[in-house]
Amino acid sequence: QKEVEQDPGPLSVPEGAIVSLNCTYSNSAFQYFMWYRQYSRKGPELLMYTYSSGNKEDGRFTAQVDKSSKYISLFIRDSQPSDSATYLCAMSGYGQNFVFGPGTRLSVLP
Amino acid sequence: GAVVSQHPSWVICKSGTSVKIECRSLDFQATTMFWYRQFPKQSLMLMATSNEGSKATYEQGVEKDKFLINHASLTLSTLTVTSAHPEDSSFYICSAKHPSGVSYNEQFFGPGTRLTVL
């Protein structure tokens, strides 16, 4: 079992739809959870950061962490064609390096 | 915001030659930088952790003699791919740990360097 699992997609949705992206993990020591957006042939950019369990909202983006289920989610409301990218989840324990999921390719169709 | 640059953005080289990739933190000092490799449609795989003034820490399976890392200053780390072969063709991305990010370990990523070995 991989340490972090993520559906690679591709996921295609119409403009304006609510997008749900998810990752599961196996290491109970993970405490820091991040979502990165990566456009083609570019470096990842941090979208959301969450420490431990709970929800966090920033504009159209909402991140959820459920440590009891070892499951994290990123929701995108009112999706736009400019949201088309690969979304990577990443997580780490205290003092540990990041572990990335394989990424989900999202296409938002106009 | 914190900016990390990489140079070159794209390099093509012949098999057997060496290629150097630079990673710079432009507006902050980074004691720790990371080097990742990403194959098409795959995730980032950590290659090594680069600490200023000390030897890099390599992940299991990464050849330290092939991927030479030098973190000579608080704003510059270099990755040299020695005797490159076609299987080394990949997207190499660096990141720098920001001392006052949203978390103690926030990393800012460079734009990546695409290496093609013929």
PDB file of C-alpha atoms in Angstrom:
ATOM      1  CA  GLN A   1       0.000   0.000   0.000  1.00  0.00           C
ATOM      2  CA  LYS A   2       1.353   3.402  -0.984  1.00  0.00           C
ATOM      3  CA  GLU A   3       1.780   5.927   1.792  1.00  0.00           C
ATOM      4  CA  VAL A   4      -0.493   8.456   0.058  1.00  0.00           C
ATOM      5  CA  GLU A   5      -3.125   7.498  -2.486  1.00  0.00           C
ATOM      6  CA  GLN A   6      -4.957   9.789  -4.847  1.00  0.00           C
ATOM      7  CA  ASP A   7      -7.160   9.104  -7.848  1.00  0.00           C
ATOM      8  CA  PRO A   8      -5.109  10.267 -10.847  1.00  0.00           C
ATOM      9  CA  GLY A   9      -8.165  11.098 -12.929  1.00  0.00           C
ATOM     10  CA  PRO A  10      -8.490  12.711 -15.367  1.00  0.00           C
ATOM     11  CA  LEU A  11     -11.544  14.393 -13.921  1.00  0.00           C
ATOM     12  CA  SER A  12     -13.633  16.508 -16.300  1.00  0.00           C
ATOM     13  CA  VAL A  13     -16.381  18.810 -15.042  1.00  0.00           C
ATOM     14  CA  PRO A  14     -18.441  21.615 -16.591  1.00  0.00           C
ATOM     15  CA  GLU A  15     -17.715  25.203 -15.635  1.00  0.00           C
ATOM     16  CA  GLY A  16     -19.481  26.176 -12.416  1.00  0.00           C
ATOM     17  CA  ALA A  17     -19.513  22.669 -10.967  1.00  0.00           C
ATOM     18  CA  ILE A  18     -18.333  21.783  -7.467  1.00  0.00           C
ATOM     19  CA  VAL A  19     -15.186  19.693  -7.612  1.00  0.00           C
ATOM     20  CA  SER A  20     -14.196  17.223  -4.918  1.00  0.00           C
ATOM     21  CA  LEU A  21     -10.613  15.958  -4.773  1.00  0.00           C
ATOM     22  CA  ASN A  22      -9.490  13.409  -2.220  1.00  0.00           C
ATOM     23  CA  CYS A  23      -6.446  11.677  -0.764  1.00  0.00           C
ATOM     24  CA  THR A  24      -6.097   8.818   1.659  1.00  0.00           C
ATOM     25  CA  TYR A  25      -3.026   8.006   3.661  1.00  0.00           C
ATOM     26  CA  SER A  26      -1.703   5.302   5.934  1.00  0.00           C
ATOM     27  CA  ASN A  27       0.797   7.078   8.212  1.00  0.00           C
ATOM     28  CA  SER A  28      -0.939   8.168  11.414  1.00  0.00           C
ATOM     29  CA  ALA A  29       2.020  10.446  12.234  1.00  0.00           C
ATOM     30  CA  PHE A  30       1.053  12.925   9.511  1.00  0.00           C
ATOM     31  CA  GLN A  31      -0.044  16.225  11.015  1.00  0.00           C
ATOM     32  CA  TYR A  32       0.471  18.762   8.230  1.00  0.00           C
ATOM     33  CA  PHE A  33      -1.686  18.553   5.137  1.00  0.00           C
ATOM     34  CA  MET A  34      -1.277  20.625   2.008  1.00  0.00           C
ATOM     35  CA  TRP A  35      -2.887  20.954  -1.381  1.00  0.00           C
ATOM     36  CA  TYR A  36      -0.811  22.167  -4.312  1.00  0.00           C
ATOM     37  CA  ARG A  37      -1.908  23.153  -7.801  1.00  0.00           C
ATOM     38  CA  GLN A  38       0.459  22.427 -10.661  1.00  0.00           C
ATOM     39  CA  TYR A  39      -0.057  23.722 -14.167  1.00  0.00           C
ATOM     40  CA  SER A  40       1.556  21.835 -17.004  1.00  0.00           C
ATOM     41  CA  ARG A  41       5.352  22.133 -16.980  1.00  0.00           C
ATOM     42  CA  LYS A  42       5.319  24.454 -13.978  1.00  0.00           C
ATOM     43  CA  GLY A  43       6.282  24.052 -10.336  1.00  0.00           C
ATOM     44  CA  PRO A  44       3.579  23.382  -7.739  1.00  0.00           C
ATOM     45  CA  GLU A  45       1.997  26.324  -5.915  1.00  0.00           C
ATOM     46  CA  LEU A  46       0.517  26.040  -2.448  1.00  0.00           C
ATOM     47  CA  LEU A  47      -3.262  26.356  -2.348  1.00  0.00           C
ATOM     48  CA  MET A  48      -4.265  25.278   1.123  1.00  0.00           C
ATOM     49  CA  TYR A  49      -2.542  24.248   4.323  1.00  0.00           C
ATOM     50  CA  THR A  50      -4.195  22.544   7.288  1.00  0.00           C
ATOM     51  CA  TYR A  51      -2.732  21.428  10.572  1.00  0.00           C
ATOM     52  CA  SER A  52      -4.320  18.345  12.157  1.00  0.00           C
ATOM     53  CA  SER A  53      -8.053  17.777  11.674  1.00  0.00           C
ATOM     54  CA  GLY A  54     -10.702  20.262  10.653  1.00  0.00           C
ATOM     55  CA  ASN A  55     -11.852  22.473   7.843  1.00  0.00           C
ATOM     56  CA  LYS A  56     -10.305  25.512   6.257  1.00  0.00           C
ATOM     57  CA  GLU A  57     -11.861  27.820   3.702  1.00  0.00           C
ATOM     58  CA  ASP A  58     -10.195  30.306   1.359  1.00  0.00           C
ATOM     59  CA  GLY A  59     -12.374  31.856  -1.303  1.00  0.00           C
ATOM     60  CA  ARG A  60     -13.698  29.108  -3.563  1.00  0.00           C
ATOM     61  CA  PHE A  61     -11.479  26.485  -1.933  1.00  0.00           C
ATOM     62  CA  THR A  62     -12.267  24.397   1.147  1.00  0.00           C
ATOM     63  CA  ALA A  63      -9.880  21.851   2.645  1.00  0.00           C
ATOM     64  CA  GLN A  64     -11.040  19.141   5.029  1.00  0.00           C
ATOM     65  CA  VAL A  65      -8.961  16.758   7.109  1.00  0.00           C
ATOM     66  CA  ASP A  66     -10.360  13.709   8.869  1.00  0.00           C
ATOM     67  CA  LYS A  67      -7.485  12.145  10.748  1.00  0.00           C
ATOM     68  CA  SER A  68      -9.647   9.376  12.193  1.00  0.00           C
ATOM     69  CA  SER A  69     -10.349   8.144   8.672  1.00  0.00           C
ATOM     70  CA  LYS A  70      -6.946   9.205   7.291  1.00  0.00           C
ATOM     71  CA  TYR A  71      -8.769  11.096   4.558  1.00  0.00           C
ATOM     72  CA  ILE A  72      -8.370  14.625   3.238  1.00  0.00           C
ATOM     73  CA  SER A  73     -10.412  16.547   0.692  1.00  0.00           C
ATOM     74  CA  LEU A  74     -10.248  19.707  -1.360  1.00  0.00           C
ATOM     75  CA  PHE A  75     -13.473  21.252  -2.633  1.00  0.00           C
ATOM     76  CA  ILE A  76     -13.561  23.819  -5.397  1.00  0.00           C
ATOM     77  CA  ARG A  77     -16.788  25.786  -5.764  1.00  0.00           C
ATOM     78  CA  ASP A  78     -17.884  27.518  -8.950  1.00  0.00           C
ATOM     79  CA  SER A  79     -15.055  25.872 -10.872  1.00  0.00           C
ATOM     80  CA  GLN A  80     -13.490  27.843 -13.711  1.00  0.00           C
ATOM     81  CA  PRO A  81     -11.534  26.759 -16.803  1.00  0.00           C
ATOM     82  CA  SER A  82      -8.489  28.396 -15.183  1.00  0.00           C
ATOM     83  CA  ASP A  83      -8.745  25.771 -12.422  1.00  0.00           C
ATOM     84  CA  SER A  84      -7.728  23.123 -14.959  1.00  0.00           C
ATOM     85  CA  ALA A  85      -4.480  21.733 -13.573  1.00  0.00           C
ATOM     86  CA  THR A  86      -3.085  18.826 -11.607  1.00  0.00           C
ATOM     87  CA  TYR A  87      -3.859  18.938  -7.898  1.00  0.00           C
ATOM     88  CA  LEU A  88      -1.361  17.322  -5.554  1.00  0.00           C
ATOM     89  CA  CYS A  89      -1.950  16.542  -1.930  1.00  0.00           C
ATOM     90  CA  ALA A  90       1.086  16.528   0.339  1.00  0.00           C
ATOM     91  CA  MET A  91       1.516  15.692   3.980  1.00  0.00           C
ATOM     92  CA  SER A  92       4.171  15.329   6.621  1.00  0.00           C
ATOM     93  CA  GLY A  93       4.752  14.589  10.245  1.00  0.00           C
ATOM     94  CA  TYR A  94       6.660  16.868  12.577  1.00  0.00           C
ATOM     95  CA  GLY A  95      10.265  17.089  11.432  1.00  0.00           C
ATOM     96  CA  GLN A  96       9.575  14.880   8.423  1.00  0.00           C
ATOM     97  CA  ASN A  97       9.803  15.544   4.716  1.00  0.00           C
ATOM     98  CA  PHE A  98       6.749  15.940   2.539  1.00  0.00           C
ATOM     99  CA  VAL A  99       5.096  12.934   0.944  1.00  0.00           C
ATOM    100  CA  PHE A 100       3.134  13.778  -2.185  1.00  0.00           C
ATOM    101  CA  GLY A 101       0.172  12.016  -3.695  1.00  0.00           C
ATOM    102  CA  PRO A 102       0.369  11.201  -7.418  1.00  0.00           C
ATOM    103  CA  GLY A 103      -1.930  14.108  -8.303  1.00  0.00           C
ATOM    104  CA  THR A 104      -5.366  14.360  -9.907  1.00  0.00           C
ATOM    105  CA  ARG A 105      -5.656  15.957 -13.336  1.00  0.00           C
ATOM    106  CA  LEU A 106      -8.687  18.247 -13.479  1.00  0.00           C
ATOM    107  CA  SER A 107     -10.239  19.711 -16.605  1.00  0.00           C
ATOM    108  CA  VAL A 108     -12.962  22.330 -16.262  1.00  0.00           C
ATOM    109  CA  LEU A 109     -14.819  22.631 -19.533  1.00  0.00           C
ATOM    110  CA  PRO A 110     -16.275  26.010 -20.583  1.00  0.00           C
TER     111      PRO A 110
ATOM    112  CA  GLY B   1       5.774  36.528  -1.468  1.00  0.00           C
ATOM    113  CA  ALA B   2       8.594  34.038  -1.438  1.00  0.00           C
ATOM    114  CA  VAL B   3      10.012  33.420  -4.898  1.00  0.00           C
ATOM    115  CA  VAL B   4      12.173  30.530  -5.995  1.00  0.00           C
ATOM    116  CA  SER B   5      13.775  30.500  -9.419  1.00  0.00           C
ATOM    117  CA  GLN B   6      15.432  27.744 -11.409  1.00  0.00           C
ATOM    118  CA  HIS B   7      17.851  27.937 -14.291  1.00  0.00           C
ATOM    119  CA  PRO B   8      17.755  26.706 -16.952  1.00  0.00           C
ATOM    120  CA  SER B   9      14.059  26.056 -17.515  1.00  0.00           C
ATOM    121  CA  TRP B  10      14.791  23.524 -20.251  1.00  0.00           C
ATOM    122  CA  VAL B  11      17.991  21.793 -21.245  1.00  0.00           C
ATOM    123  CA  ILE B  12      18.815  19.222 -23.899  1.00  0.00           C
ATOM    124  CA  CYS B  13      22.116  17.398 -23.679  1.00  0.00           C
ATOM    125  CA  LYS B  14      23.915  14.451 -25.188  1.00  0.00           C
ATOM    126  CA  SER B  15      24.260  11.186 -23.335  1.00  0.00           C
ATOM    127  CA  GLY B  16      27.388  11.106 -21.191  1.00  0.00           C
ATOM    128  CA  THR B  17      27.576  14.832 -20.530  1.00  0.00           C
ATOM    129  CA  SER B  18      26.928  16.602 -17.222  1.00  0.00           C
ATOM    130  CA  VAL B  19      24.230  19.187 -16.598  1.00  0.00           C
ATOM    131  CA  LYS B  20      24.017  21.719 -13.776  1.00  0.00           C
ATOM    132  CA  ILE B  21      20.691  23.092 -12.567  1.00  0.00           C
ATOM    133  CA  GLU B  22      20.534  26.109 -10.268  1.00  0.00           C
ATOM    134  CA  CYS B  23      17.895  26.844  -7.652  1.00  0.00           C
ATOM    135  CA  ARG B  24      17.741  30.284  -6.054  1.00  0.00           C
ATOM    136  CA  SER B  25      15.574  31.781  -3.352  1.00  0.00           C
ATOM    137  CA  LEU B  26      15.204  35.356  -4.560  1.00  0.00           C
ATOM    138  CA  ASP B  27      13.802  37.229  -1.571  1.00  0.00           C
ATOM    139  CA  PHE B  28      14.575  35.087   1.432  1.00  0.00           C
ATOM    140  CA  GLN B  29      17.338  32.979   2.863  1.00  0.00           C
ATOM    141  CA  ALA B  30      16.799  29.253   2.825  1.00  0.00           C
ATOM    142  CA  THR B  31      18.919  27.024   5.020  1.00  0.00           C
ATOM    143  CA  THR B  32      17.171  24.005   3.551  1.00  0.00           C
ATOM    144  CA  MET B  33      16.312  23.288  -0.068  1.00  0.00           C
ATOM    145  CA  PHE B  34      14.880  20.155  -1.593  1.00  0.00           C
ATOM    146  CA  TRP B  35      15.304  18.542  -4.995  1.00  0.00           C
ATOM    147  CA  TYR B  36      12.474  16.550  -6.547  1.00  0.00           C
ATOM    148  CA  ARG B  37      12.102  14.610  -9.763  1.00  0.00           C
ATOM    149  CA  GLN B  38       8.819  14.242 -11.563  1.00  0.00           C
ATOM    150  CA  PHE B  39       8.178  11.864 -14.451  1.00  0.00           C
ATOM    151  CA  PRO B  40       5.236  12.532 -16.819  1.00  0.00           C
ATOM    152  CA  LYS B  41       1.873  12.117 -15.126  1.00  0.00           C
ATOM    153  CA  GLN B  42       3.524  11.067 -11.895  1.00  0.00           C
ATOM    154  CA  SER B  43       3.978  12.773  -8.578  1.00  0.00           C
ATOM    155  CA  LEU B  44       7.007  14.511  -7.154  1.00  0.00           C
ATOM    156  CA  MET B  45       9.612  12.171  -5.757  1.00  0.00           C
ATOM    157  CA  LEU B  46      12.035  13.631  -3.259  1.00  0.00           C
ATOM    158  CA  MET B  47      15.622  13.040  -4.333  1.00  0.00           C
ATOM    159  CA  ALA B  48      17.579  14.820  -1.641  1.00  0.00           C
ATOM    160  CA  THR B  49      17.556  17.463   1.051  1.00  0.00           C
ATOM    161  CA  SER B  50      20.159  20.171   0.669  1.00  0.00           C
ATOM    162  CA  ASN B  51      21.389  21.976   3.770  1.00  0.00           C
ATOM    163  CA  GLU B  52      23.533  25.089   3.535  1.00  0.00           C
ATOM    164  CA  GLY B  53      27.110  24.400   4.528  1.00  0.00           C
ATOM    165  CA  SER B  54      26.745  20.651   4.912  1.00  0.00           C
ATOM    166  CA  LYS B  55      26.385  17.527   2.817  1.00  0.00           C
ATOM    167  CA  ALA B  56      23.066  16.747   1.213  1.00  0.00           C
ATOM    168  CA  THR B  57      20.893  13.933   2.520  1.00  0.00           C
ATOM    169  CA  TYR B  58      19.858  11.591  -0.268  1.00  0.00           C
ATOM    170  CA  GLU B  59      16.715   9.470  -0.360  1.00  0.00           C
ATOM    171  CA  GLN B  60      16.997   5.740  -0.690  1.00  0.00           C
ATOM    172  CA  GLY B  61      17.742   4.672  -4.235  1.00  0.00           C
ATOM    173  CA  VAL B  62      19.178   8.027  -5.357  1.00  0.00           C
ATOM    174  CA  GLU B  63      22.827   7.809  -6.408  1.00  0.00           C
ATOM    175  CA  LYS B  64      24.763  10.552  -4.658  1.00  0.00           C
ATOM    176  CA  ASP B  65      27.679  10.265  -7.073  1.00  0.00           C
ATOM    177  CA  LYS B  66      25.392  10.766 -10.028  1.00  0.00           C
ATOM    178  CA  PHE B  67      23.296  13.611  -8.623  1.00  0.00           C
ATOM    179  CA  LEU B  68      25.717  16.043  -7.027  1.00  0.00           C
ATOM    180  CA  ILE B  69      24.181  18.687  -4.801  1.00  0.00           C
ATOM    181  CA  ASN B  70      25.935  21.792  -3.568  1.00  0.00           C
ATOM    182  CA  HIS B  71      24.255  24.293  -1.231  1.00  0.00           C
ATOM    183  CA  ALA B  72      27.000  26.871  -1.154  1.00  0.00           C
ATOM    184  CA  SER B  73      25.001  29.823   0.124  1.00  0.00           C
ATOM    185  CA  LEU B  74      21.694  30.605   1.811  1.00  0.00           C
ATOM    186  CA  THR B  75      20.131  31.479  -1.529  1.00  0.00           C
ATOM    187  CA  LEU B  76      21.627  28.977  -3.968  1.00  0.00           C
ATOM    188  CA  SER B  77      21.603  25.218  -4.358  1.00  0.00           C
ATOM    189  CA  THR B  78      22.815  23.402  -7.449  1.00  0.00           C
ATOM    190  CA  LEU B  79      22.055  19.923  -8.766  1.00  0.00           C
ATOM    191  CA  THR B  80      24.526  18.429 -11.218  1.00  0.00           C
ATOM    192  CA  VAL B  81      23.460  15.368 -13.158  1.00  0.00           C
ATOM    193  CA  THR B  82      26.715  13.662 -14.052  1.00  0.00           C
ATOM    194  CA  SER B  83      27.143  11.394 -17.075  1.00  0.00           C
ATOM    195  CA  ALA B  84      23.514  11.864 -17.989  1.00  0.00           C
ATOM    196  CA  HIS B  85      21.640   9.089 -19.773  1.00  0.00           C
ATOM    197  CA  PRO B  86      18.242   9.078 -21.503  1.00  0.00           C
ATOM    198  CA  GLU B  87      16.612   7.531 -18.425  1.00  0.00           C
ATOM    199  CA  ASP B  88      17.584  10.684 -16.485  1.00  0.00           C
ATOM    200  CA  SER B  89      15.260  12.726 -18.700  1.00  0.00           C
ATOM    201  CA  SER B  90      12.697  14.182 -16.334  1.00  0.00           C
ATOM    202  CA  PHE B  91      11.310  17.341 -14.771  1.00  0.00           C
ATOM    203  CA  TYR B  92      13.508  18.450 -11.881  1.00  0.00           C
ATOM    204  CA  ILE B  93      11.931  20.759  -9.315  1.00  0.00           C
ATOM    205  CA  CYS B  94      13.549  22.426  -6.340  1.00  0.00           C
ATOM    206  CA  SER B  95      11.889  23.920  -3.315  1.00  0.00           C
ATOM    207  CA  ALA B  96      13.105  26.083  -0.472  1.00  0.00           C
ATOM    208  CA  LYS B  97      11.951  26.039   3.100  1.00  0.00           C
ATOM    209  CA  HIS B  98      10.818  29.507   4.136  1.00  0.00           C
ATOM    210  CA  PRO B  99      11.791  30.435   7.684  1.00  0.00           C
ATOM    211  CA  SER B 100       8.476  32.162   8.416  1.00  0.00           C
ATOM    212  CA  GLY B 101       5.949  30.309   6.307  1.00  0.00           C
ATOM    213  CA  VAL B 102       2.457  29.338   7.382  1.00  0.00           C
ATOM    214  CA  SER B 103       3.928  26.241   8.972  1.00  0.00           C
ATOM    215  CA  TYR B 104       7.329  25.471  10.287  1.00  0.00           C
ATOM    216  CA  ASN B 105       8.076  23.497   7.164  1.00  0.00           C
ATOM    217  CA  GLU B 106       6.404  25.416   4.346  1.00  0.00           C
ATOM    218  CA  GLN B 107       8.162  24.924   1.050  1.00  0.00           C
ATOM    219  CA  PHE B 108       8.081  27.234  -1.952  1.00  0.00           C
ATOM    220  CA  PHE B 109       8.682  25.565  -5.279  1.00  0.00           C
ATOM    221  CA  GLY B 110      10.663  26.676  -8.269  1.00  0.00           C
ATOM    222  CA  PRO B 111       9.212  26.516 -11.786  1.00  0.00           C
ATOM    223  CA  GLY B 112      11.111  23.342 -12.634  1.00  0.00           C
ATOM    224  CA  THR B 113      13.760  22.353 -15.173  1.00  0.00           C
ATOM    225  CA  ARG B 114      12.961  19.975 -17.979  1.00  0.00           C
ATOM    226  CA  LEU B 115      15.958  17.807 -18.815  1.00  0.00           C
ATOM    227  CA  THR B 116      16.067  15.850 -22.062  1.00  0.00           C
ATOM    228  CA  VAL B 117      19.026  13.553 -22.608  1.00  0.00           C
ATOM    229  CA  LEU B 118      19.496  12.397 -26.188  1.00  0.00           C
TER     230      LEU B 118
END
